[in-house]
Amino acid sequence: MNHPKIRRSLPLLLLLSALFAQVSFAANPGQCPAIHRPLPTAEERQHLEPLFLLRCFLSIEELDRVTGSLDHDAQTTVTDPAFDSGELNPDGSMRPPLSADQRAALTKMHSVLDQDMRAGAIIRKFIPNSDIGGFLFGRTVIGSAASPQIVPTNTVRGFVGLERNTNGLGAGETVAALGLDFETGAVGQFTDATPVPFRRKVAAEILAHGLHSIRHVMSAQAASDAKIPLAKDLRDTAIAATPSFSSRSLEMNRSGQSNPYTGLGYSADLSVLTLKVNDGDAGYPLHLNEEDVMTVPTPLAVGDELLRRKADGSDRSERVVARYLPVRDSDGTVRNQWVMVRNLPRDLALYYNGLFNQAKARVLAAGG
Amino acid sequence: MPLHRRDTPDGPAWVRPPFRAEDYAAPPDAVRLFERWQGDPQSSDAILTDRESPFSNYAEVDRQARDGRTWITLLEASQEFAIEVEAARSGFGEVKAVEPRRAFELACARDPLRSRPVIRET
């Protein structure tokens, strides 16, 4: 409980503890196993903050072990030198290994949260603002200047998470909860450098233009392809306890001491993200979640939305910027593409049209 | 997992048991996952080096030009099976499971790089 991020989460845990005081009761199929409260429905679970959902199934002690696992080493049995640096903190100190109790509690957490990654699940994919134009245009340019490659942007790939993971969070809280503090340059898409070593702040880019995500509804195939990334020790424990974790998780070990990837199956910032530039302890509280990796890219679906999340913590509302819809071309061909919503304020419409035109120009310059 | 830990008077070490083909055979599911990326718009190198790639647990241990094609050999870091993929501008080309004896040799070749000594059992 000495980790500052965990200390900041403690009041919430205590509040939950008080709200849902432990009572003795017989197992009831309609009741939460851990507290005296009705079991949430599958639909309700999609929208419940993970901590509230977990409280239904995990004891306070188990939740304490889960939150206490942050910044621990979940790969002590990994032998390949490529992952040695992943056992270190940003300052070069060794991370303590996960205890058996922590591994068991994390396994239980994932066995609860993973049930909601299913057909119809709503996920978010947060993207850097520099990628928005490419998504809106439908194609982008990757690779080096000497060897540019034009690729379509009609899939969701990489790290994703259920929408409930970041519901109601401001842009800065979201950057922290998702561990997007991986950049190291002076100016980034998610974070910028500060004068204090090992401390970064929410990027000016986000303060100016917001944080963007794609809201996607999962197909059965996509939900199956979304797997929990776990470092080796934790994955071995999870599979031993619940064999289905063999197909529901992916061994992904941490590499690089400044990598916010946790290996614990939940994301969090690396504790380098600060709310106040000159106060290293003014960080963000831990927001428990479960992250997934798309082991195969999944196509965007009609009805998917591009949303903008404000950086201002006082306004946590989101605005839909565009929807992925079927559009008929002049030759009668119907194809799916992003269509900007009609009620965008003029300044936002100009911003997104500008990004669209920049992406189009890059693609044309690359021969597209 | 071929390597396991042993505590010795000089500290912990990794122990590599004698070769058994089944320890180094690539599982069909692993081969299939690479095949599902065939035709992806990104190049093989872009897929493999992406920080969000599902293949981050593989280490590139060899790259050869053969028959006019480029082949990348990838060693799975924990289970130590190997897969050879044809580098392509769009996803992966041909995907092959590497024969277990070759995977064993590739794994042994990384032993001097490991942070702890490796004891080879015969």
mmCIF file of C-alpha atoms in Angstrom, chain A residues 2-229:
data_model
loop_
_atom_site.group_PDB
_atom_site.id
_atom_site.type_symbol
_atom_site.label_atom_id
_atom_site.label_comp_id
_atom_site.label_asym_id
_atom_site.label_seq_id
_atom_site.Cartn_x
_atom_site.Cartn_y
_atom_site.Cartn_z
ATOM 1 C CA ASN A 2 3.012 2.321 -0.195
ATOM 2 C CA HIS A 3 2.674 3.046 -3.886
ATOM 3 C CA PRO A 4 1.361 6.614 -4.284
ATOM 4 C CA LYS A 5 -1.062 5.590 -7.010
ATOM 5 C CA ILE A 6 -2.449 2.869 -4.768
ATOM 6 C CA ARG A 7 -2.660 5.239 -1.808
ATOM 7 C CA ARG A 8 -4.779 7.520 -3.963
ATOM 8 C CA SER A 9 -7.109 4.609 -4.720
ATOM 9 C CA LEU A 10 -7.459 3.666 -1.068
ATOM 10 C CA PRO A 11 -10.287 6.079 -0.195
ATOM 11 C CA LEU A 12 -12.410 4.556 -2.941
ATOM 12 C CA LEU A 13 -11.759 1.057 -1.678
ATOM 13 C CA LEU A 14 -12.634 2.111 1.856
ATOM 14 C CA LEU A 15 -15.792 3.762 0.608
ATOM 15 C CA LEU A 16 -16.759 0.613 -1.231
ATOM 16 C CA SER A 17 -16.022 -1.371 1.861
ATOM 17 C CA ALA A 18 -18.317 0.807 3.923
ATOM 18 C CA LEU A 19 -21.054 0.832 1.335
ATOM 19 C CA PHE A 20 -21.041 -2.900 0.909
ATOM 20 C CA ALA A 21 -20.207 -4.090 4.378
ATOM 21 C CA GLN A 22 -19.428 -7.774 4.517
ATOM 22 C CA VAL A 23 -22.330 -9.875 5.710
ATOM 23 C CA SER A 24 -22.693 -13.572 6.130
ATOM 24 C CA PHE A 25 -25.118 -15.052 3.678
ATOM 25 C CA ALA A 26 -25.687 -18.320 1.967
ATOM 26 C CA ALA A 27 -24.693 -18.627 -1.684
ATOM 27 C CA ASN A 28 -27.545 -17.244 -3.735
ATOM 28 C CA PRO A 29 -27.528 -17.483 -7.512
ATOM 29 C CA GLY A 30 -29.016 -14.006 -7.803
ATOM 30 C CA GLN A 31 -26.584 -12.360 -5.399
ATOM 31 C CA CYS A 32 -22.993 -11.272 -5.697
ATOM 32 C CA PRO A 33 -20.699 -13.819 -4.041
ATOM 33 C CA ALA A 34 -18.672 -11.174 -2.216
ATOM 34 C CA ILE A 35 -21.273 -8.650 -1.100
ATOM 35 C CA HIS A 36 -24.991 -8.424 -0.406
ATOM 36 C CA ARG A 37 -26.041 -6.982 -3.744
ATOM 37 C CA PRO A 38 -27.907 -8.349 -6.786
ATOM 38 C CA LEU A 39 -25.755 -9.760 -9.559
ATOM 39 C CA PRO A 40 -25.530 -7.307 -12.460
ATOM 40 C CA THR A 41 -26.943 -8.446 -15.776
ATOM 41 C CA ALA A 42 -24.741 -8.992 -18.810
ATOM 42 C CA GLU A 43 -25.919 -5.664 -20.209
ATOM 43 C CA GLU A 44 -25.286 -3.828 -16.938
ATOM 44 C CA ARG A 45 -21.791 -5.313 -16.758
ATOM 45 C CA GLN A 46 -20.862 -3.622 -20.040
ATOM 46 C CA HIS A 47 -21.349 -0.249 -18.400
ATOM 47 C CA LEU A 48 -20.218 -0.842 -14.819
ATOM 48 C CA GLU A 49 -16.916 0.610 -13.754
ATOM 49 C CA PRO A 50 -14.598 -2.409 -13.364
ATOM 50 C CA LEU A 51 -13.946 -1.733 -9.679
ATOM 51 C CA PHE A 52 -17.673 -1.790 -8.876
ATOM 52 C CA LEU A 53 -18.131 -4.986 -10.855
ATOM 53 C CA LEU A 54 -15.150 -6.609 -9.168
ATOM 54 C CA ARG A 55 -16.514 -5.730 -5.759
ATOM 55 C CA CYS A 56 -19.342 -8.146 -6.505
ATOM 56 C CA PHE A 57 -16.929 -11.050 -6.855
ATOM 57 C CA LEU A 58 -13.703 -10.196 -5.024
ATOM 58 C CA SER A 59 -13.188 -9.528 -1.344
ATOM 59 C CA ILE A 60 -11.620 -6.288 -0.203
ATOM 60 C CA GLU A 61 -8.457 -8.270 0.572
ATOM 61 C CA GLU A 62 -8.348 -9.625 -2.967
ATOM 62 C CA LEU A 63 -8.918 -6.171 -4.421
ATOM 63 C CA ASP A 64 -6.144 -4.909 -2.199
ATOM 64 C CA ARG A 65 -3.809 -7.549 -3.658
ATOM 65 C CA VAL A 66 -4.818 -6.597 -7.181
ATOM 66 C CA THR A 67 -4.168 -2.895 -6.687
ATOM 67 C CA GLY A 68 -0.997 -3.704 -4.771
ATOM 68 C CA SER A 69 0.359 -5.586 -7.774
ATOM 69 C CA LEU A 70 1.099 -2.434 -9.736
ATOM 70 C CA ASP A 71 4.748 -2.018 -10.715
ATOM 71 C CA HIS A 72 5.523 -5.614 -9.769
ATOM 72 C CA ASP A 73 7.481 -8.031 -11.904
ATOM 73 C CA ALA A 74 5.235 -10.667 -13.495
ATOM 74 C CA GLN A 75 8.001 -12.277 -15.571
ATOM 75 C CA THR A 76 10.652 -13.604 -13.209
ATOM 76 C CA THR A 77 10.661 -16.929 -15.077
ATOM 77 C CA VAL A 78 11.271 -15.369 -18.482
ATOM 78 C CA THR A 79 14.693 -16.433 -19.691
ATOM 79 C CA ASP A 80 15.191 -14.452 -22.880
ATOM 80 C CA PRO A 81 17.539 -11.461 -22.611
ATOM 81 C CA ALA A 82 15.168 -9.345 -24.710
ATOM 82 C CA PHE A 83 12.959 -8.968 -21.630
ATOM 83 C CA ASP A 84 15.561 -8.349 -18.908
ATOM 84 C CA SER A 85 14.943 -4.599 -19.005
ATOM 85 C CA GLY A 86 11.237 -5.185 -18.462
ATOM 86 C CA GLU A 87 11.961 -6.238 -14.890
ATOM 87 C CA LEU A 88 13.158 -2.725 -14.061
ATOM 88 C CA ASN A 89 11.501 0.513 -13.040
ATOM 89 C CA PRO A 90 12.214 3.702 -15.003
ATOM 90 C CA ASP A 91 14.983 4.616 -12.532
ATOM 91 C CA GLY A 92 16.699 1.249 -13.049
ATOM 92 C CA SER A 93 15.654 -0.340 -9.756
ATOM 93 C CA MET A 94 14.323 -3.914 -9.760
ATOM 94 C CA ARG A 95 10.585 -4.473 -9.565
ATOM 95 C CA PRO A 96 9.514 -6.824 -6.780
ATOM 96 C CA PRO A 97 8.092 -10.149 -7.971
ATOM 97 C CA LEU A 98 4.367 -10.784 -7.715
ATOM 98 C CA SER A 99 3.421 -12.837 -4.683
ATOM 99 C CA ALA A 100 1.381 -16.017 -5.063
ATOM 100 C CA ASP A 101 -1.576 -14.220 -3.456
ATOM 101 C CA GLN A 102 -1.312 -11.370 -5.921
ATOM 102 C CA ARG A 103 -1.182 -13.776 -8.858
ATOM 103 C CA ALA A 104 -4.262 -15.579 -7.536
ATOM 104 C CA ALA A 105 -6.184 -12.324 -7.043
ATOM 105 C CA LEU A 106 -5.243 -11.081 -10.518
ATOM 106 C CA THR A 107 -6.339 -14.389 -12.003
ATOM 107 C CA LYS A 108 -9.684 -14.070 -10.249
ATOM 108 C CA MET A 109 -10.037 -10.475 -11.447
ATOM 109 C CA HIS A 110 -9.462 -11.471 -15.053
ATOM 110 C CA SER A 111 -11.812 -14.434 -14.798
ATOM 111 C CA VAL A 112 -14.540 -11.935 -13.853
ATOM 112 C CA LEU A 113 -13.745 -9.137 -16.294
ATOM 113 C CA ASP A 114 -13.001 -11.297 -19.322
ATOM 114 C CA GLN A 115 -16.557 -12.666 -19.384
ATOM 115 C CA ASP A 116 -17.692 -9.359 -20.853
ATOM 116 C CA MET A 117 -15.428 -9.506 -23.905
ATOM 117 C CA ARG A 118 -18.079 -11.092 -26.121
ATOM 118 C CA ALA A 119 -20.046 -10.524 -29.308
ATOM 119 C CA GLY A 120 -21.754 -7.163 -28.913
ATOM 120 C CA ALA A 121 -19.200 -5.860 -26.432
ATOM 121 C CA ILE A 122 -18.415 -2.183 -26.831
ATOM 122 C CA ILE A 123 -14.738 -1.350 -26.997
ATOM 123 C CA ARG A 124 -12.667 1.769 -27.383
ATOM 124 C CA LYS A 125 -9.470 2.195 -29.303
ATOM 125 C CA PHE A 126 -7.720 5.432 -28.354
ATOM 126 C CA ILE A 127 -5.672 6.927 -31.161
ATOM 127 C CA PRO A 128 -3.151 9.745 -31.416
ATOM 128 C CA ASN A 129 -4.511 12.908 -32.981
ATOM 129 C CA SER A 130 -1.919 12.529 -35.725
ATOM 130 C CA ASP A 131 -3.822 9.447 -36.919
ATOM 131 C CA ILE A 132 -7.271 11.063 -37.120
ATOM 132 C CA GLY A 133 -6.873 12.389 -40.650
ATOM 133 C CA GLY A 134 -5.817 8.986 -41.947
ATOM 134 C CA PHE A 135 -8.846 7.348 -40.379
ATOM 135 C CA LEU A 136 -11.235 9.968 -41.757
ATOM 136 C CA PHE A 137 -9.699 9.727 -45.241
ATOM 137 C CA GLY A 138 -9.671 5.928 -45.138
ATOM 138 C CA ARG A 139 -6.005 5.545 -46.005
ATOM 139 C CA THR A 140 -2.716 6.686 -44.588
ATOM 140 C CA VAL A 141 1.000 6.521 -45.341
ATOM 141 C CA ILE A 142 3.384 4.461 -43.224
ATOM 142 C CA GLY A 143 7.016 3.474 -43.596
ATOM 143 C CA SER A 144 10.035 5.627 -44.302
ATOM 144 C CA ALA A 145 10.200 8.618 -46.623
ATOM 145 C CA ALA A 146 12.335 6.536 -48.962
ATOM 146 C CA SER A 147 9.835 3.700 -49.010
ATOM 147 C CA PRO A 148 6.354 5.015 -48.230
ATOM 148 C CA GLN A 149 3.487 2.573 -48.099
ATOM 149 C CA ILE A 150 -0.176 3.474 -48.437
ATOM 150 C CA VAL A 151 -2.431 1.386 -46.222
ATOM 151 C CA PRO A 152 -6.162 1.398 -45.518
ATOM 152 C CA THR A 153 -7.290 2.447 -42.043
ATOM 153 C CA ASN A 154 -10.403 0.325 -41.858
ATOM 154 C CA THR A 155 -9.445 -1.924 -38.954
ATOM 155 C CA VAL A 156 -9.060 -1.837 -35.189
ATOM 156 C CA ARG A 157 -5.723 -3.292 -34.086
ATOM 157 C CA GLY A 158 -3.367 -3.340 -31.124
ATOM 158 C CA PHE A 159 -4.377 -2.623 -27.541
ATOM 159 C CA VAL A 160 -8.087 -2.155 -26.913
ATOM 160 C CA GLY A 161 -10.363 -2.182 -23.886
ATOM 161 C CA LEU A 162 -14.025 -2.257 -23.043
ATOM 162 C CA GLU A 163 -15.679 1.135 -23.025
ATOM 163 C CA ARG A 164 -16.465 0.751 -19.318
ATOM 164 C CA ASN A 165 -12.733 0.999 -18.520
ATOM 165 C CA THR A 166 -12.685 4.731 -19.161
ATOM 166 C CA ASN A 167 -16.326 5.745 -18.836
ATOM 167 C CA GLY A 168 -16.604 9.183 -17.300
ATOM 168 C CA LEU A 169 -12.886 9.873 -17.238
ATOM 169 C CA GLY A 170 -11.411 13.109 -18.511
ATOM 170 C CA ALA A 171 -8.720 13.030 -21.165
ATOM 171 C CA GLY A 172 -5.829 13.193 -18.673
ATOM 172 C CA GLU A 173 -7.327 10.482 -16.491
ATOM 173 C CA THR A 174 -7.797 8.364 -19.593
ATOM 174 C CA VAL A 175 -4.188 8.803 -20.685
ATOM 175 C CA ALA A 176 -3.160 7.655 -17.206
ATOM 176 C CA ALA A 177 -5.603 4.743 -16.990
ATOM 177 C CA LEU A 178 -4.504 3.409 -20.369
ATOM 178 C CA GLY A 179 -0.788 3.802 -19.742
ATOM 179 C CA LEU A 180 -0.303 6.094 -22.702
ATOM 180 C CA ASP A 181 2.731 7.725 -21.086
ATOM 181 C CA PHE A 182 5.153 5.781 -23.283
ATOM 182 C CA GLU A 183 6.504 8.699 -25.272
ATOM 183 C CA THR A 184 9.980 10.010 -24.517
ATOM 184 C CA GLY A 185 10.316 13.100 -26.727
ATOM 185 C CA ALA A 186 9.878 16.677 -25.598
ATOM 186 C CA VAL A 187 6.495 16.931 -27.278
ATOM 187 C CA GLY A 188 4.193 13.979 -27.847
ATOM 188 C CA GLN A 189 0.714 13.046 -28.903
ATOM 189 C CA PHE A 190 -0.326 11.936 -25.410
ATOM 190 C CA THR A 191 2.303 13.380 -23.073
ATOM 191 C CA ASP A 192 4.954 16.105 -23.091
ATOM 192 C CA ALA A 193 8.209 16.273 -21.152
ATOM 193 C CA THR A 194 8.519 18.363 -17.983
ATOM 194 C CA PRO A 195 11.654 19.876 -16.423
ATOM 195 C CA VAL A 196 11.515 17.150 -13.741
ATOM 196 C CA PRO A 197 13.267 13.864 -14.588
ATOM 197 C CA PHE A 198 10.894 10.877 -14.956
ATOM 198 C CA ARG A 199 7.877 13.162 -15.006
ATOM 199 C CA ARG A 200 5.634 13.938 -17.966
ATOM 200 C CA LYS A 201 2.418 15.895 -18.317
ATOM 201 C CA VAL A 202 -0.658 15.602 -20.497
ATOM 202 C CA ALA A 203 0.297 16.745 -23.998
ATOM 203 C CA ALA A 204 -0.453 20.242 -25.178
ATOM 204 C CA GLU A 205 -1.865 18.516 -28.247
ATOM 205 C CA ILE A 206 -4.604 16.965 -26.103
ATOM 206 C CA LEU A 207 -5.246 20.162 -24.202
ATOM 207 C CA ALA A 208 -5.748 21.931 -27.525
ATOM 208 C CA HIS A 209 -7.673 19.330 -29.492
ATOM 209 C CA GLY A 210 -8.889 16.649 -27.080
ATOM 210 C CA LEU A 211 -8.299 12.903 -26.888
ATOM 211 C CA HIS A 212 -9.869 10.728 -29.563
ATOM 212 C CA SER A 213 -11.115 7.166 -29.641
ATOM 213 C CA ILE A 214 -12.960 4.796 -31.914
ATOM 214 C CA ARG A 215 -16.031 3.160 -30.393
ATOM 215 C CA HIS A 216 -16.469 -0.257 -31.936
ATOM 216 C CA VAL A 217 -18.996 -3.042 -31.372
ATOM 217 C CA MET A 218 -17.279 -6.427 -31.361
ATOM 218 C CA SER A 219 -18.245 -9.367 -33.524
ATOM 219 C CA ALA A 220 -17.958 -12.866 -32.082
ATOM 220 C CA GLN A 221 -14.729 -13.401 -34.054
ATOM 221 C CA ALA A 222 -13.231 -10.123 -32.862
ATOM 222 C CA ALA A 223 -14.116 -10.859 -29.237
ATOM 223 C CA SER A 224 -12.397 -14.221 -29.581
ATOM 224 C CA ASP A 225 -9.344 -12.580 -31.160
ATOM 225 C CA ALA A 226 -9.085 -10.006 -28.357
ATOM 226 C CA LYS A 227 -6.840 -11.587 -25.735
ATOM 227 C CA ILE A 228 -5.557 -10.462 -22.352
ATOM 228 C CA PRO A 229 -1.829 -9.712 -22.524
#
